[in-house]
Amino acid sequence: ISLIGSSNTASGGFYSISENYLYTVEAFMDFWQHLSNGGKLGITRWLKFPPREIVRLCSISLEALSRMGIEKPENHLAIIRSWGTSTLVLSKKEIGEEEIRAIKDFCDERNFDTVYFPGIKEEEANRSRISRIGQI
């Protein structure tokens, strides 16, 4: 799901009067149920300061997986970002070492940042762009 509904209530302004049910716990539960056993869902959002949409998507994802009885829902998520976008990947299977290596390689080749994957270490996150007050 790439940048669909990018102007929404979290953004304010004119678009705050529109409704979008694409990014709800119930919708994520539906998405999950439609994934194949090895399936993945990628959701890309514009990066805004302070980062809030990707945090909201993480919260929605974790709640949806918890409601469905998934143990360790945090092991089914990965987040990467570029200069302008953040992408959350929701994986039907737990994200393993091979997939983590692929995520790191993808990010290294494209100068993206890894934000989160299962077992991430502090020094592995946000290597290209370090957030500071007033900067990204």
JSON list of C-alpha atoms in Angstrom, two decimals, residues 41-125:
[
{"chain": "A", "resi": 41, "resn": "LEU", "atom": "CA", "xyz": [2.30, -6.52, 3.39]},
{"chain": "A", "resi": 42, "resn": "GLY", "atom": "CA", "xyz": [4.27, -3.35, 2.74]},
{"chain": "A", "resi": 43, "resn": "ILE", "atom": "CA", "xyz": [2.87, 0.05, 3.67]},
{"chain": "A", "resi": 44, "resn": "THR", "atom": "CA", "xyz": [4.70, 3.23, 2.66]},
{"chain": "A", "resi": 45, "resn": "ARG", "atom": "CA", "xyz": [3.88, 6.64, 4.10]},
{"chain": "A", "resi": 46, "resn": "TRP", "atom": "CA", "xyz": [5.37, 10.10, 3.67]},
{"chain": "A", "resi": 47, "resn": "LEU", "atom": "CA", "xyz": [7.84, 10.88, 6.41]},
{"chain": "A", "resi": 48, "resn": "LYS", "atom": "CA", "xyz": [6.62, 13.84, 8.46]},
{"chain": "A", "resi": 49, "resn": "PHE", "atom": "CA", "xyz": [8.29, 15.59, 11.36]},
{"chain": "A", "resi": 50, "resn": "PRO", "atom": "CA", "xyz": [7.88, 14.51, 13.99]},
{"chain": "A", "resi": 51, "resn": "PRO", "atom": "CA", "xyz": [7.45, 10.97, 12.62]},
{"chain": "A", "resi": 52, "resn": "ARG", "atom": "CA", "xyz": [3.92, 9.97, 13.62]},
{"chain": "A", "resi": 53, "resn": "GLU", "atom": "CA", "xyz": [2.27, 7.98, 10.87]},
{"chain": "A", "resi": 54, "resn": "ILE", "atom": "CA", "xyz": [4.75, 5.10, 11.00]},
{"chain": "A", "resi": 55, "resn": "VAL", "atom": "CA", "xyz": [4.41, 5.01, 14.80]},
{"chain": "A", "resi": 56, "resn": "ARG", "atom": "CA", "xyz": [0.63, 4.80, 14.37]},
{"chain": "A", "resi": 57, "resn": "LEU", "atom": "CA", "xyz": [0.99, 1.97, 11.82]},
{"chain": "A", "resi": 58, "resn": "CYS", "atom": "CA", "xyz": [3.24, 0.05, 14.22]},
{"chain": "A", "resi": 59, "resn": "SER", "atom": "CA", "xyz": [0.70, 0.44, 16.99]},
{"chain": "A", "resi": 60, "resn": "ILE", "atom": "CA", "xyz": [-2.15, -0.68, 14.73]},
{"chain": "A", "resi": 61, "resn": "SER", "atom": "CA", "xyz": [-0.13, -3.67, 13.48]},
{"chain": "A", "resi": 62, "resn": "LEU", "atom": "CA", "xyz": [0.87, -4.83, 16.95]},
{"chain": "A", "resi": 63, "resn": "GLU", "atom": "CA", "xyz": [-2.69, -4.48, 18.24]},
{"chain": "A", "resi": 64, "resn": "ALA", "atom": "CA", "xyz": [-4.13, -6.39, 15.28]},
{"chain": "A", "resi": 65, "resn": "LEU", "atom": "CA", "xyz": [-1.66, -9.25, 15.69]},
{"chain": "A", "resi": 66, "resn": "SER", "atom": "CA", "xyz": [-2.21, -9.35, 19.45]},
{"chain": "A", "resi": 67, "resn": "ARG", "atom": "CA", "xyz": [-5.98, -9.55, 18.98]},
{"chain": "A", "resi": 68, "resn": "MET", "atom": "CA", "xyz": [-5.48, -12.52, 16.67]},
{"chain": "A", "resi": 69, "resn": "GLY", "atom": "CA", "xyz": [-3.39, -14.32, 19.26]},
{"chain": "A", "resi": 70, "resn": "ILE", "atom": "CA", "xyz": [-0.05, -13.99, 17.47]},
{"chain": "A", "resi": 71, "resn": "GLU", "atom": "CA", "xyz": [2.78, -14.57, 19.94]},
{"chain": "A", "resi": 72, "resn": "LYS", "atom": "CA", "xyz": [5.60, -12.02, 19.71]},
{"chain": "A", "resi": 73, "resn": "PRO", "atom": "CA", "xyz": [3.92, -9.77, 17.13]},
{"chain": "A", "resi": 74, "resn": "GLU", "atom": "CA", "xyz": [7.03, -7.56, 17.15]},
{"chain": "A", "resi": 75, "resn": "ASN", "atom": "CA", "xyz": [8.86, -10.38, 15.33]},
{"chain": "A", "resi": 76, "resn": "HIS", "atom": "CA", "xyz": [6.56, -9.92, 12.33]},
{"chain": "A", "resi": 77, "resn": "LEU", "atom": "CA", "xyz": [7.47, -6.25, 11.68]},
{"chain": "A", "resi": 78, "resn": "ALA", "atom": "CA", "xyz": [10.28, -4.39, 9.95]},
{"chain": "A", "resi": 79, "resn": "ILE", "atom": "CA", "xyz": [10.56, -0.67, 9.23]},
{"chain": "A", "resi": 80, "resn": "ILE", "atom": "CA", "xyz": [12.87, 1.15, 6.84]},
{"chain": "A", "resi": 81, "resn": "ARG", "atom": "CA", "xyz": [13.01, 4.75, 5.69]},
{"chain": "A", "resi": 82, "resn": "SER", "atom": "CA", "xyz": [14.42, 6.94, 2.97]},
{"chain": "A", "resi": 83, "resn": "TRP", "atom": "CA", "xyz": [14.72, 10.71, 2.98]},
{"chain": "A", "resi": 84, "resn": "GLY", "atom": "CA", "xyz": [11.03, 11.14, 2.27]},
{"chain": "A", "resi": 85, "resn": "THR", "atom": "CA", "xyz": [9.19, 7.94, 3.18]},
{"chain": "A", "resi": 86, "resn": "SER", "atom": "CA", "xyz": [8.88, 5.24, 5.81]},
{"chain": "A", "resi": 87, "resn": "THR", "atom": "CA", "xyz": [7.88, 1.69, 4.95]},
{"chain": "A", "resi": 88, "resn": "LEU", "atom": "CA", "xyz": [6.47, -0.87, 7.36]},
{"chain": "A", "resi": 89, "resn": "VAL", "atom": "CA", "xyz": [6.65, -4.52, 6.35]},
{"chain": "A", "resi": 90, "resn": "LEU", "atom": "CA", "xyz": [4.24, -6.90, 8.05]},
{"chain": "A", "resi": 91, "resn": "SER", "atom": "CA", "xyz": [5.25, -10.55, 7.56]},
{"chain": "A", "resi": 92, "resn": "LYS", "atom": "CA", "xyz": [2.98, -13.55, 8.06]},
{"chain": "A", "resi": 93, "resn": "LYS", "atom": "CA", "xyz": [6.00, -15.56, 9.26]},
{"chain": "A", "resi": 94, "resn": "GLU", "atom": "CA", "xyz": [8.40, -14.26, 11.87]},
{"chain": "A", "resi": 95, "resn": "ILE", "atom": "CA", "xyz": [11.17, -12.27, 10.21]},
{"chain": "A", "resi": 96, "resn": "GLY", "atom": "CA", "xyz": [14.29, -14.42, 10.34]},
{"chain": "A", "resi": 97, "resn": "GLU", "atom": "CA", "xyz": [18.01, -13.91, 9.85]},
{"chain": "A", "resi": 98, "resn": "GLU", "atom": "CA", "xyz": [17.86, -14.37, 6.07]},
{"chain": "A", "resi": 99, "resn": "GLU", "atom": "CA", "xyz": [15.18, -11.69, 5.70]},
{"chain": "A", "resi": 100, "resn": "ILE", "atom": "CA", "xyz": [17.01, -9.37, 8.10]},
{"chain": "A", "resi": 101, "resn": "ARG", "atom": "CA", "xyz": [20.16, -9.73, 5.95]},
{"chain": "A", "resi": 102, "resn": "ALA", "atom": "CA", "xyz": [18.09, -8.90, 2.84]},
{"chain": "A", "resi": 103, "resn": "ILE", "atom": "CA", "xyz": [16.63, -5.82, 4.58]},
{"chain": "A", "resi": 104, "resn": "LYS", "atom": "CA", "xyz": [20.10, -4.62, 5.61]},
{"chain": "A", "resi": 105, "resn": "ASP", "atom": "CA", "xyz": [21.50, -5.20, 2.12]},
{"chain": "A", "resi": 106, "resn": "PHE", "atom": "CA", "xyz": [18.55, -3.39, 0.50]},
{"chain": "A", "resi": 107, "resn": "CYS", "atom": "CA", "xyz": [19.06, -0.41, 2.81]},
{"chain": "A", "resi": 108, "resn": "ASP", "atom": "CA", "xyz": [22.84, -0.32, 2.36]},
{"chain": "A", "resi": 109, "resn": "GLU", "atom": "CA", "xyz": [22.57, -0.41, -1.44]},
{"chain": "A", "resi": 110, "resn": "ARG", "atom": "CA", "xyz": [20.04, 2.44, -1.50]},
{"chain": "A", "resi": 111, "resn": "ASN", "atom": "CA", "xyz": [21.26, 4.55, 1.43]},
{"chain": "A", "resi": 112, "resn": "PHE", "atom": "CA", "xyz": [18.04, 3.83, 3.34]},
{"chain": "A", "resi": 113, "resn": "ASP", "atom": "CA", "xyz": [17.90, 3.48, 7.12]},
{"chain": "A", "resi": 114, "resn": "THR", "atom": "CA", "xyz": [16.80, 0.45, 9.04]},
{"chain": "A", "resi": 115, "resn": "VAL", "atom": "CA", "xyz": [14.46, 1.69, 11.76]},
{"chain": "A", "resi": 116, "resn": "TYR", "atom": "CA", "xyz": [13.26, -1.61, 13.20]},
{"chain": "A", "resi": 117, "resn": "PHE", "atom": "CA", "xyz": [13.54, -5.33, 12.67]},
{"chain": "A", "resi": 118, "resn": "PRO", "atom": "CA", "xyz": [13.49, -8.14, 15.25]},
{"chain": "A", "resi": 119, "resn": "GLY", "atom": "CA", "xyz": [16.65, -8.00, 17.35]},
{"chain": "A", "resi": 120, "resn": "ILE", "atom": "CA", "xyz": [17.89, -4.67, 15.99]},
{"chain": "A", "resi": 121, "resn": "LYS", "atom": "CA", "xyz": [20.73, -3.08, 17.92]},
{"chain": "A", "resi": 122, "resn": "GLU", "atom": "CA", "xyz": [20.86, 0.65, 18.59]},
{"chain": "A", "resi": 123, "resn": "GLU", "atom": "CA", "xyz": [23.90, 1.11, 16.35]},
{"chain": "A", "resi": 124, "resn": "GLU", "atom": "CA", "xyz": [22.07, -0.55, 13.43]},
{"chain": "A", "resi": 125, "resn": "ALA", "atom": "CA", "xyz": [19.18, 1.94, 13.43]}
]
